[in-house]
Amino acid sequence: MQKPPHVIIIGAGFGGLTAAKRLAKAPVQITLIDKRNYHLFQPLLYQVAIAGLTPSQIAYPLRTIFRRQKNLTVLMDEVTGVDFQAKQVQTASQTFAYDYLVLAVGSRTNFFGMKSIQANGHEIKDVSSAIATRNYLLTVFEQAARATDAALRRALLTFVIVGGGPTGVETAGALSELIHLVLTKDFPRMDFKDARVVLVEASPHLMPNVYPRNLQAATLQLLRRKGVSVRLRAKVTGFDGKRVQLDVGDPIPAHTLIWTAGVQAAKLAETIEVDKGNGGRVRVKATLQLPGYPEVYVVGDAAYFEDEAGQPLPLLATVAQQQAQRAAENIRQELRARPPQPFSYKDPGLLATIGRNAAVARLGGISFSGLLAWLIWVGLHIYRLIGFRNRLVVLLNWAWDYFFYDSQARLITKE
Ligand SMILES: Cc1cc2nc3c(=O)[nH]c(=O)nc-3n(C[C@H](O)[C@H](O)[C@H](O)COP(=O)(O)OP(=O)(O)OC[C@H]3O[C@@H](n4cnc5c(N)ncnc54)[C@H](O)[C@@H]3O)c2cc1C
């Protein structure tokens, strides 16, 4: 009997997971390779960094997710290269042949070559960087509690977040609330008038290129109401661990910088010699196939895909999921000897939270902000988490924090 075609999916993030599920009933054998043994719900990662949630509440083991999918094998390994001519994928120890390949390796932080920021700043991109950020933030409060010098204490309690996109905005709002609603109780003798969260954005607006003007203005207003200082039209150019350098004005004395201002394709994309767009993302055809290699599909953050207006699609979970659905459907089309179809993104709207009772939303073409947007944000994020247990635990956790002004994970877990 002829063996079914072998589909290799690299990456079990939003794109890879969706593609794997969509091929569950297809006559193929799937190998899903990821360097982690879990799927991570990145949209709530900032909550790990600000001590609101623990990693296990926003991640789920891949082997549990695919326990019942008979045509799929999970492999925890890091892919080090792809030979498109030979149709082979290489890991450190093995080589696998494929008939179809779905590349869904995601993205990583882009520091734009600014070494001082990379060395001294923090990022929120994976579990280890979120935990490192949490440990650092909480340690800085302990140092501030011991500091006798007023200028040093002020610098320790100044938190600079770079990038006014959704991650920067959500982190700034949540950090400000952590400080003013929770840590003030933990450190009753510390003077919190020195504590400030500064959000720096290079463009004249928050949420640039993503949100309509009225929501950009609402985001700014809500953040300021939460006590965040917002610096627009300013670029961060360096950080030595004690002072944040800007292209305009005086440096900001601060011991913490969280960088959320840039993204580039995952490292594997760098090793692949194909045509790339912004941030090293792999250019794909309208059908999401790699030019010259029709059996290879690239989806999600790693793919560079322009919409009808010639604009690259944003790096969003919804884009990755929709592209993965199209790629899986196109593989099924090809198995039926039918031509693959072009991808078109259906924008489901946008949502970002700025803290308790505060969010901005554009849904069904209507923009709004405030409590209703926040309730929708909470409901949607709980619904989108994988696993009933995680949903329940996060819901209870958030309810507890909401009513008791608490946050669960205020542990410094490093020696
Ligand atoms: C802090 C943060 C907040 C966000 N908030 C939102 C939000 O609110 N809404 C929204 O829509 N989007 C949000 N995003 C963006 C969203 O998470 C991404 O667009 C989405 O995860 C992209 O999906 P993907 O499948 O392309 O990549 P990912 O989900 O990143 O998955 C890539 C996978 O590939 C694996 N991998 C990478 N390289 C290799 C290799 N060489 N070998 C094996 N495995 C490999 C990784 O381990 C990972 O599991 C946020 C992102 C971050 C970082």
Coordinates of C-alpha atoms and ligand atoms in Angstrom, one line a residue:
M1 CA 0.0 0.0 0.0
Q2 CA 1.3 3.5 -0.8
K3 CA 2.3 5.6 2.1
P4 CA 0.2 8.8 2.6
P5 CA 2.0 12.0 1.8
H6 CA 4.2 13.3 4.6
V7 CA 3.4 16.9 5.8
I8 CA 5.9 18.5 8.1
I9 CA 4.7 21.5 10.1
I10 CA 7.5 23.5 11.8
G11 CA 6.2 25.5 14.8
A12 CA 3.2 24.8 17.0
G13 CA 2.2 28.4 17.6
F14 CA -1.1 29.8 16.4
G15 CA -0.3 29.0 12.7
G16 CA 1.2 25.5 13.2
L17 CA -1.5 24.4 15.6
T18 CA -4.3 25.5 13.3
A19 CA -2.7 23.9 10.2
A20 CA -2.3 20.6 12.2
K21 CA -5.9 20.6 13.3
R22 CA -7.2 21.4 9.9
L23 CA -5.4 18.4 8.4
A24 CA -6.7 16.0 11.0
K25 CA -9.0 14.3 8.6
A26 CA -6.8 14.6 5.5
P27 CA -5.2 11.5 4.0
V28 CA -1.7 12.6 5.2
Q29 CA 0.8 11.7 7.8
I30 CA 1.8 14.8 9.8
T31 CA 5.0 15.5 11.9
L32 CA 4.6 18.6 14.0
I33 CA 8.0 19.8 15.1
D34 CA 8.5 22.5 17.8
K35 CA 11.5 23.3 20.0
R36 CA 9.0 23.6 22.9
N37 CA 6.7 20.9 24.2
Y38 CA 3.8 23.4 24.6
H39 CA 1.7 25.8 22.7
L40 CA 2.0 29.3 24.2
F41 CA -0.8 31.9 24.2
Q42 CA 1.4 34.9 23.6
P43 CA -1.3 37.6 23.9
L44 CA -1.3 37.0 27.7
L45 CA 2.4 36.7 28.1
Y46 CA 2.7 40.3 29.4
Q47 CA 0.5 39.1 32.4
V48 CA 3.3 36.7 33.3
A49 CA 5.8 39.5 33.1
I50 CA 3.7 41.7 35.4
A51 CA 3.1 38.9 37.9
G52 CA -0.5 38.4 37.1
L53 CA -0.5 34.9 35.7
T54 CA 1.9 31.9 35.8
P55 CA 3.2 30.3 32.6
S56 CA 1.3 27.1 33.0
Q57 CA -2.0 29.1 32.9
I58 CA -1.3 30.3 29.3
A59 CA 0.5 27.3 27.9
Y60 CA -0.6 23.8 27.1
P61 CA 1.3 20.6 26.3
L62 CA 1.3 19.7 22.7
R63 CA 1.1 16.0 23.3
T64 CA -2.1 16.6 25.3
I65 CA -3.6 18.7 22.5
F66 CA -2.9 16.1 19.9
R67 CA -3.5 13.0 22.0
R68 CA -6.4 11.9 19.8
Q69 CA -5.2 13.0 16.4
K70 CA -4.2 9.7 14.8
N71 CA -2.4 11.1 11.7
L72 CA 0.0 13.3 13.7
T73 CA 3.3 12.8 15.5
V74 CA 4.6 15.5 17.9
L75 CA 8.4 16.0 17.9
M76 CA 10.1 18.3 20.3
D77 CA 13.2 19.4 18.4
E78 CA 14.7 22.6 16.9
V79 CA 14.8 22.7 13.1
T80 CA 18.2 24.0 12.1
G81 CA 17.8 24.1 8.3
V82 CA 15.6 23.3 5.3
D83 CA 16.8 21.9 2.0
F84 CA 14.0 22.9 -0.4
Q85 CA 15.6 21.1 -3.4
A86 CA 15.9 17.8 -1.6
K87 CA 12.6 18.4 0.3
Q88 CA 14.3 17.8 3.6
V89 CA 14.1 19.3 7.1
Q90 CA 17.2 19.1 9.4
T91 CA 17.3 19.2 13.2
A92 CA 20.6 18.9 15.2
S93 CA 20.3 15.1 15.1
Q94 CA 18.0 14.0 12.3
T95 CA 16.9 14.7 8.8
F96 CA 13.3 14.3 7.7
A97 CA 11.9 14.1 4.1
Y98 CA 8.6 15.8 3.4
D99 CA 6.0 16.0 0.6
Y100 CA 4.5 19.2 1.9
L101 CA 6.0 21.7 4.4
V102 CA 4.3 24.3 6.5
L103 CA 6.7 26.8 7.9
A104 CA 5.1 28.5 10.9
V105 CA 8.1 29.5 13.0
G106 CA 6.8 32.9 14.2
S107 CA 9.0 35.8 15.1
R108 CA 11.5 37.2 17.6
T109 CA 12.3 40.6 19.0
N110 CA 14.1 43.0 16.8
F111 CA 16.4 45.4 18.6
F112 CA 17.5 47.0 15.3
G113 CA 21.1 46.4 16.1
M114 CA 21.0 48.5 19.3
K115 CA 23.3 46.3 21.4
S116 CA 23.1 48.3 24.7
I117 CA 19.3 47.8 24.7
Q118 CA 19.5 44.1 23.9
A119 CA 22.1 43.7 26.7
N120 CA 20.5 45.8 29.4
G121 CA 16.8 45.8 28.5
H122 CA 14.1 43.3 28.8
E123 CA 11.7 41.7 26.3
I124 CA 8.4 39.8 26.6
K125 CA 8.6 37.2 23.8
D126 CA 8.6 33.8 25.4
V127 CA 8.1 32.2 28.8
S128 CA 11.8 32.6 29.9
S129 CA 11.9 36.3 28.9
A130 CA 8.6 37.0 30.6
I131 CA 9.8 35.3 33.8
A132 CA 13.1 37.1 33.6
T133 CA 11.2 40.4 33.3
R134 CA 9.0 39.5 36.3
N135 CA 12.0 38.6 38.5
Y136 CA 13.7 41.8 37.5
L137 CA 10.7 44.0 38.2
L138 CA 10.0 42.6 41.6
T139 CA 13.7 42.7 42.5
V140 CA 13.9 46.3 41.6
F141 CA 11.1 47.0 44.1
E142 CA 13.1 45.2 46.8
Q143 CA 16.2 47.3 45.9
A144 CA 14.1 50.5 46.0
A145 CA 12.8 49.6 49.5
R146 CA 16.4 49.4 50.7
A147 CA 17.6 52.5 48.8
T148 CA 18.5 55.5 51.0
D149 CA 19.4 57.8 48.2
A150 CA 16.3 59.6 46.8
A151 CA 17.7 59.9 43.2
L152 CA 18.6 56.2 43.1
R153 CA 15.2 55.3 44.4
R154 CA 13.5 57.4 41.8
A155 CA 15.6 55.8 39.0
L156 CA 14.8 52.3 40.4
L157 CA 11.1 53.1 40.4
T158 CA 11.1 54.5 36.8
F159 CA 9.9 51.9 34.3
V160 CA 10.4 52.7 30.6
I161 CA 8.4 50.7 28.1
V162 CA 9.4 51.2 24.5
G163 CA 6.8 50.8 21.7
G164 CA 3.2 52.1 21.7
G165 CA 1.7 49.0 19.9
P166 CA -0.7 46.6 21.7
T167 CA 2.0 44.8 23.7
G168 CA 3.6 48.1 25.0
V169 CA 0.2 49.6 25.8
E170 CA -1.1 46.6 27.6
T171 CA 2.2 46.1 29.6
A172 CA 2.3 49.8 30.5
G173 CA -1.3 49.9 31.8
A174 CA -0.9 46.6 33.7
L175 CA 2.4 47.6 35.3
S176 CA 1.0 50.9 36.4
E177 CA -1.9 49.1 38.1
L178 CA 0.4 46.5 39.7
I179 CA 2.4 49.3 41.2
H180 CA -0.4 51.5 42.4
L181 CA -3.0 48.9 43.4
V182 CA -1.0 45.9 44.6
L183 CA 2.7 46.8 45.4
T184 CA 1.7 49.9 47.5
K185 CA 0.2 47.3 49.9
D186 CA 3.3 45.1 49.9
F187 CA 5.6 48.0 50.6
P188 CA 3.6 50.2 53.0
R189 CA 6.7 52.2 54.1
M190 CA 7.9 53.1 50.6
D191 CA 7.1 56.4 49.1
F192 CA 5.3 55.6 45.8
K193 CA 5.2 59.2 44.5
D194 CA 8.5 58.4 42.9
A195 CA 7.2 55.4 40.9
R196 CA 6.3 56.1 37.3
V197 CA 5.7 54.1 34.1
V198 CA 6.8 55.9 31.0
L199 CA 5.7 54.7 27.6
V200 CA 7.9 55.9 24.7
E201 CA 6.6 55.8 21.1
A202 CA 8.5 57.1 18.0
S203 CA 5.4 58.0 16.0
P204 CA 2.9 60.8 16.8
H205 CA 0.3 58.2 17.9
L206 CA -0.1 55.2 20.0
M207 CA -1.2 52.0 18.2
P208 CA 0.3 53.4 15.0
N209 CA -0.8 51.8 11.7
V210 CA -3.3 49.5 13.4
Y211 CA -6.1 51.5 15.1
P212 CA -8.3 54.3 13.8
R213 CA -7.5 57.8 15.1
N214 CA -10.3 57.9 17.6
L215 CA -9.1 54.7 19.2
Q216 CA -5.5 56.0 19.3
A217 CA -6.8 59.0 21.2
A218 CA -8.9 56.9 23.5
T219 CA -5.9 54.7 24.2
L220 CA -3.8 57.7 25.1
Q221 CA -6.5 59.1 27.4
L222 CA -7.0 55.8 29.2
L223 CA -3.3 55.2 29.7
R224 CA -2.9 58.7 31.2
R225 CA -5.8 58.0 33.5
K226 CA -4.0 54.9 34.7
G227 CA -1.0 57.1 35.6
V228 CA 1.2 56.2 32.7
S229 CA 3.4 59.1 31.2
V230 CA 3.3 58.8 27.4
R231 CA 6.2 60.3 25.4
L232 CA 5.3 60.4 21.7
R233 CA 7.6 61.4 18.8
A234 CA 10.6 60.1 20.8
K235 CA 13.0 57.3 19.8
V236 CA 15.0 55.3 22.4
T237 CA 18.5 55.1 21.1
G238 CA 20.4 53.4 24.0
F239 CA 20.2 52.0 27.6
D240 CA 23.2 51.4 29.9
G241 CA 21.1 49.9 32.7
K242 CA 20.8 53.2 34.5
R243 CA 19.8 55.8 31.9
V244 CA 17.5 55.6 28.8
Q245 CA 18.9 57.7 25.9
L246 CA 16.4 59.4 23.6
D247 CA 16.9 61.1 20.2
V248 CA 15.2 64.2 21.7
G249 CA 15.6 65.7 25.1
D250 CA 17.4 64.6 28.3
P251 CA 18.0 60.9 29.1
I252 CA 15.6 59.3 31.5
P253 CA 17.2 58.0 34.7
A254 CA 15.7 54.5 34.9
H255 CA 16.9 51.0 35.8
T256 CA 14.2 49.2 33.8
L257 CA 13.6 49.2 30.1
I258 CA 11.1 46.8 28.4
W259 CA 11.5 46.7 24.7
T260 CA 8.3 46.0 22.7
A261 CA 9.1 48.1 19.6
G262 CA 10.3 45.7 17.0
V263 CA 9.7 42.2 15.6
Q264 CA 11.6 40.1 13.0
A265 CA 11.1 36.7 11.6
A266 CA 12.3 33.7 13.7
K267 CA 16.0 32.7 13.4
L268 CA 15.3 29.8 11.0
A269 CA 14.0 32.2 8.4
E270 CA 17.4 33.9 8.4
T271 CA 19.1 30.6 7.3
I272 CA 16.8 30.2 4.4
E273 CA 18.0 31.8 1.1
V274 CA 14.7 33.0 -0.3
D275 CA 13.2 36.4 -1.1
K276 CA 12.4 38.4 2.1
G277 CA 10.3 41.4 3.1
N278 CA 10.4 43.7 6.1
G279 CA 12.0 42.1 9.2
G280 CA 13.3 39.1 7.3
R281 CA 9.9 37.7 6.8
V282 CA 9.6 35.2 3.9
R283 CA 7.8 36.6 0.8
V284 CA 5.0 34.2 -0.2
K285 CA 2.7 34.0 -3.3
A286 CA -1.0 34.9 -3.0
T287 CA -1.6 31.2 -2.3
L288 CA 0.9 31.3 0.6
Q289 CA 3.3 29.1 -1.3
L290 CA 7.0 29.8 -1.4
P291 CA 7.9 31.0 -4.9
G292 CA 9.6 28.2 -6.8
Y293 CA 8.6 25.6 -4.3
P294 CA 4.8 24.9 -4.5
E295 CA 4.9 22.2 -1.8
V296 CA 6.1 24.7 0.8
Y297 CA 3.7 27.0 2.6
V298 CA 4.8 29.8 4.9
V299 CA 2.2 31.2 7.4
G300 CA 2.0 33.6 10.4
D301 CA 4.6 36.0 11.6
A302 CA 7.3 34.4 9.5
A303 CA 5.4 35.1 6.3
Y304 CA 5.5 38.5 4.4
F305 CA 2.2 38.9 2.7
E306 CA 0.8 42.2 1.3
D307 CA -2.9 42.9 1.3
E308 CA -4.8 44.4 -1.7
A309 CA -3.6 47.9 -0.8
G310 CA 0.0 46.7 -0.9
Q311 CA 0.4 46.9 3.0
P312 CA 2.0 43.9 4.8
L313 CA -0.4 42.1 7.1
P314 CA 0.2 42.8 10.8
L315 CA 1.8 40.2 13.0
L316 CA -1.4 38.9 14.7
A317 CA -2.6 35.6 15.9
T318 CA -5.7 36.0 13.8
V319 CA -3.6 36.4 10.6
A320 CA -1.5 33.3 11.5
Q321 CA -4.7 31.2 12.1
Q322 CA -6.4 32.3 8.9
Q323 CA -3.3 31.8 6.8
A324 CA -2.8 28.3 8.4
Q325 CA -6.4 27.4 7.5
R326 CA -5.8 28.5 3.9
A327 CA -2.5 26.6 3.7
A328 CA -4.1 23.4 5.1
E329 CA -7.1 23.8 2.7
N330 CA -4.6 24.3 -0.2
I331 CA -2.8 21.1 0.6
R332 CA -6.1 19.3 0.6
Q333 CA -6.9 20.9 -2.8
E334 CA -3.6 19.7 -4.2
L335 CA -4.3 16.2 -2.9
R336 CA -7.5 16.3 -4.9
A337 CA -5.5 17.5 -7.9
R338 CA -7.1 20.9 -7.7
P339 CA -5.3 24.3 -7.8
P340 CA -4.6 26.1 -4.5
Q341 CA -6.6 29.2 -3.8
P342 CA -5.3 32.7 -2.9
F343 CA -5.4 33.9 0.7
S344 CA -7.5 36.8 1.7
Y345 CA -7.5 38.2 5.3
K346 CA -10.9 38.8 7.0
D347 CA -10.2 41.3 9.7
P348 CA -12.2 40.2 12.8
G349 CA -11.5 43.5 14.5
L350 CA -9.0 44.6 17.2
L351 CA -9.0 44.6 21.0
A352 CA -6.5 45.8 23.6
T353 CA -6.8 46.3 27.3
I354 CA -5.3 49.1 29.3
G355 CA -6.2 47.7 32.7
R356 CA -9.2 47.1 34.9
N357 CA -12.4 48.3 33.3
A358 CA -10.5 49.9 30.4
A359 CA -10.0 48.6 26.9
V360 CA -10.2 49.8 23.3
A361 CA -12.0 47.9 20.6
R362 CA -12.9 48.0 16.9
L363 CA -15.5 45.3 16.2
G364 CA -17.9 45.0 13.3
G365 CA -16.6 48.3 12.0
I366 CA -17.5 50.1 15.3
S367 CA -14.9 51.6 17.5
F368 CA -15.5 51.9 21.3
S369 CA -13.6 52.0 24.5
G370 CA -14.2 51.6 28.3
L371 CA -15.9 48.9 30.4
L372 CA -17.8 47.1 27.6
A373 CA -14.6 46.8 25.5
W374 CA -12.8 45.4 28.6
L375 CA -15.6 42.9 29.3
I376 CA -15.4 41.7 25.7
W377 CA -11.6 41.5 26.0
V378 CA -11.8 39.4 29.2
G379 CA -14.4 37.0 27.7
L380 CA -12.6 36.6 24.4
H381 CA -9.2 35.9 26.0
I382 CA -10.6 33.3 28.3
Y383 CA -12.5 31.7 25.5
R384 CA -9.4 31.5 23.3
L385 CA -7.2 29.9 25.9
I386 CA -6.6 26.2 25.4
G387 CA -8.0 23.8 28.0
F388 CA -11.0 24.1 30.3
R389 CA -8.8 24.0 33.3
N390 CA -6.7 27.0 32.2
R391 CA -9.9 28.9 31.3
L392 CA -11.3 28.3 34.8
V393 CA -8.1 29.0 36.6
V394 CA -7.5 32.3 34.7
L395 CA -11.1 33.4 35.2
L396 CA -11.0 32.7 38.9
N397 CA -7.6 34.4 39.1
W398 CA -8.8 37.5 37.4
A399 CA -11.9 37.7 39.4
W400 CA -9.9 37.4 42.6
D401 CA -7.5 40.1 41.5
Y402 CA -10.4 42.3 40.4
F403 CA -12.2 42.1 43.7
F404 CA -9.2 42.0 46.1
Y405 CA -6.7 44.2 44.2
D406 CA -4.2 41.4 44.2
S407 CA -1.9 39.6 41.8
Q408 CA -1.1 35.9 42.2
A409 CA 2.5 35.4 40.9
R410 CA 4.6 38.0 42.8
L411 CA 7.5 35.5 43.3
I412 CA 11.1 36.2 42.6
T413 CA 12.2 32.8 41.3
K414 CA 15.9 33.1 40.8
E415 CA 18.8 32.5 43.2
Ligands
LIG1 C1 3.7 39.7 24.1 C2 2.8 39.5 22.8 C3 1.5 39.9 22.8 C4 0.7 39.7 21.7 N1 -0.6 40.1 21.7 C5 -1.4 39.8 20.7 C6 -2.8 40.0 20.7 O1 -3.3 40.6 21.7 N2 -3.6 39.7 19.6 C7 -3.0 39.1 18.5 O2 -3.7 38.7 17.5 N3 -1.7 38.8 18.4 C8 -0.9 39.1 19.5 N4 0.5 38.9 19.4 C9 1.0 38.3 18.2 C10 0.8 36.8 18.1 O3 1.1 36.2 19.2 C11 1.6 36.3 16.9 O4 1.2 37.0 15.7 C12 1.3 34.8 16.7 O5 1.8 34.1 17.8 C13 2.0 34.4 15.4 O6 1.7 33.0 15.2 P1 2.8 32.1 14.5 O7 2.2 30.7 14.5 O8 3.3 32.7 13.3 O9 4.1 32.1 15.5 P2 4.1 31.7 17.1 O10 2.8 31.6 17.7 O11 5.2 32.6 17.7 O12 4.7 30.2 17.0 C14 5.9 29.9 16.5 C15 6.4 28.5 17.0 O13 7.5 28.1 16.2 C16 8.4 27.5 17.1 N5 9.7 27.6 16.5 C17 10.4 28.7 16.1 N6 11.6 28.3 15.5 C18 11.6 27.0 15.5 C19 12.6 26.1 15.1 N7 13.7 26.4 14.4 N8 12.4 24.8 15.3 C20 11.2 24.3 15.9 N9 10.3 25.2 16.4 C21 10.5 26.5 16.2 C22 8.3 28.3 18.4 O14 8.8 27.5 19.5 C23 6.8 28.5 18.4 O15 6.1 27.6 19.2 C24 1.3 39.1 20.6 C25 2.6 38.7 20.6 C26 3.4 38.9 21.7 C27 4.9 38.5 21.7

